[in-house]
Amino acid sequence: MSSTGPLAGDPAFDTVLVVDFGAQYAQLIARRVREAHVYSEIVPHTMPVAEMLARRPKAIILSGGPKSVHVESAPAIDPEVYDSGVPVLGICYGAQLLAHQLGGSVARTGRGEYGRTPLTLLASSLLFADQPDTQDVWMSHFDAIATTPDGFVATARAPDAPVAAFEHRGRRLYGVQFHPEVVHTARGQEILKRFLYDVCGCRPNWTRTSIIEASVQAIQAQVGSDRVLCALSGGVDSSVAAALVHKAIGSQLTCVYVDTGLMRAGEAEQVEDTFRGQFQIDLVRAKAGDRFLEALHEVVEPEEKRKAIGATFIRVFEEVAADVDNARFLVQGTLYPDVIESGTEDAARIKSHHNVGGLPAEMNLELIEPLRSLFKDEVRAVGEELGLPEEIVWRQPFPGPGLAVRIVGAVTPERLELLRAADAIVLEEVKRAGLYRSLWQSFAVLPAVHTVGVMGDERTYAYPVVIRAVTSDDAMTADWARLPYDLLERLSSRIIGEVAGVNRVAFDVTSKPPGTIEWE
Ligand code: XMP
């Protein structure tokens, strides 16, 4: 499968390639380029240069990396890239590699620089136009470039980096030892823009409206007059994908919302209101709560729950889809980070995530992946531009198996109702405290045990509810959120006061690792 999305190669946009040398910075660089309104793609350093050039890049950026250019297995790029005529910007390891490959020297000084470092300009440069003579930049390097290659000039220095920036203006080859892509380099984005606009002549036209326009054309070209199905979950990705496809092909799209009965309070209704009401999309809401409860009857083990839910989901979806004549395509909400990571992912499987990925193989549908070129923040921007409500565009992630994996123990209608009510209070109070967007997820968990309490003069014997709130960038790791005590106090008194059957509230103070975000 192509590593790029539907907008790759669209002549409406200039392309910047970010060559990944194995640091965590390549994605960040690619996002910063997009924030400068220029389309970027991440490519592995092992990609042959001819293949890179076939993508007709306007610029190539070499990312940082964890290695030294002096070690044997140091990742490199074919030096012919420097003679291709395409401007190159090396960042950190990328700058050292550029210097090393073109005959400069990179020294093991024994004195690395980490963190905020003063940078002093030595010569005028397009990169630093209108910048002060000294500024703080973010450094993270051990080796340092000692001498520039022939014909290059050093344009900036730092205390332990005599060549902190260098260039060959005529050949349009640039290197910076510091990280312009991180926020700690306050003027870093300006430096990137000078490279993109002034050195490379990139047009800043990658905007939410142009993304939508180009996506609409790509979808129309792919679909023609055929019918398209979309499994809508109510989450950000499938919602934006559905709205985008609908804009492109209107009534050729049918959305199927499998109502598992395992969703949060009011969610199914909101999906109906938005997609059928506001967008007038052909939406089928398959109310299958009873079937899911039946499949989950007395199932306790988390992976068994996921299996039961996944299988039921597919069955319900297939039944509904069978009523849609001649469907040929299925919309999938794959994002660009999924595309980048699927090539390299070797992480152990902790949980078998249920999503709709299993559908097309069995149903013989071709995939449409309208978000395959986009980062999450771009998906949100597109969603806003398409007029999706804020509650959907900014919705926190929610697991496909829903509340079933937040009830520790068997899933029953009573427990579902109780958890849904407690969860609604958590979300309402977190929103009221202005914390909803800054938390990756915040929700209630129901361990199906009973604890003793006292209310009035009565002994109670009822469920505890656990509040879980985490901050995270990508769900791979997460930190438990330091919720303010007064918020916790409100949550505790409201949940116990308003949700019958609960007599205790606890707060989960486990990060990931060692915990996972969900309890199951
Ligand atoms: P964990 O609990 O593994 O969760 O730390 C990481 C992220 O994935 C979500 N999650 C799921 N999403 N199907 C999904 O679609 C699942 O089975 C599932 N399990 C966990 C979780 O909410 C968090 O955002």
Coordinates of C-alpha atoms and ligand atoms in Angstrom, one line a residue, residues 303 306 350-355 397-402 405-406 440-441 443 468 474-476 478 512 515-520, ligand 1:
E303 CA -10.3 -9.7 25.5
R306 CA -13.7 -7.2 22.7
I350 CA -1.4 -5.3 24.8
K351 CA -5.0 -5.1 23.7
S352 CA -6.7 -6.2 20.5
H353 CA -8.3 -2.9 19.5
H354 CA -11.6 -3.3 18.0
N355 CA -12.3 -1.1 15.0
P397 CA -11.0 9.4 22.3
F398 CA -13.4 6.7 23.2
P399 CA -12.7 3.0 22.8
G400 CA -14.7 1.1 20.2
P401 CA -16.0 -1.4 22.8
G402 CA -17.3 1.6 24.7
V405 CA -14.4 -2.1 28.9
R406 CA -15.0 0.4 31.7
W440 CA -6.4 13.3 26.6
Q441 CA -9.2 11.4 28.3
F443 CA -14.0 9.3 32.3
R468 CA -9.7 8.3 35.5
D474 CA -0.5 9.8 21.5
A475 CA -1.9 7.3 24.0
M476 CA 1.4 5.3 23.9
A478 CA 0.1 8.9 29.5
K512 CA 1.0 4.6 31.6
G515 CA -1.1 1.2 33.9
T516 CA -3.0 1.4 30.6
I517 CA -5.4 4.2 30.1
E518 CA -8.5 2.0 30.1
W519 CA -9.0 -0.4 33.0
E520 CA -9.6 -3.3 30.6
Ligands
XMP1 P1 -4.9 1.8 26.6 O1 -6.0 1.4 27.6 O2 -4.4 0.6 25.9 O3 -5.6 2.7 25.5 O4 -3.8 2.6 27.3 C1 -4.9 3.5 24.6 C2 -5.9 4.2 23.8 O5 -6.7 3.3 23.0 C3 -8.1 3.4 23.4 N1 -8.6 2.0 23.4 C4 -9.3 1.5 22.4 N2 -9.7 2.0 21.3 N3 -10.7 0.0 20.7 C5 -10.5 1.3 20.5 O6 -10.9 1.7 19.4 C6 -10.3 -0.7 21.9 O7 -10.5 -1.8 22.1 C7 -9.5 0.1 22.8 N4 -8.9 -0.1 24.0 C8 -8.3 1.1 24.4 C9 -8.1 4.0 24.8 O8 -9.3 4.7 25.1 C10 -6.9 5.0 24.7 O9 -7.3 6.2 24.0

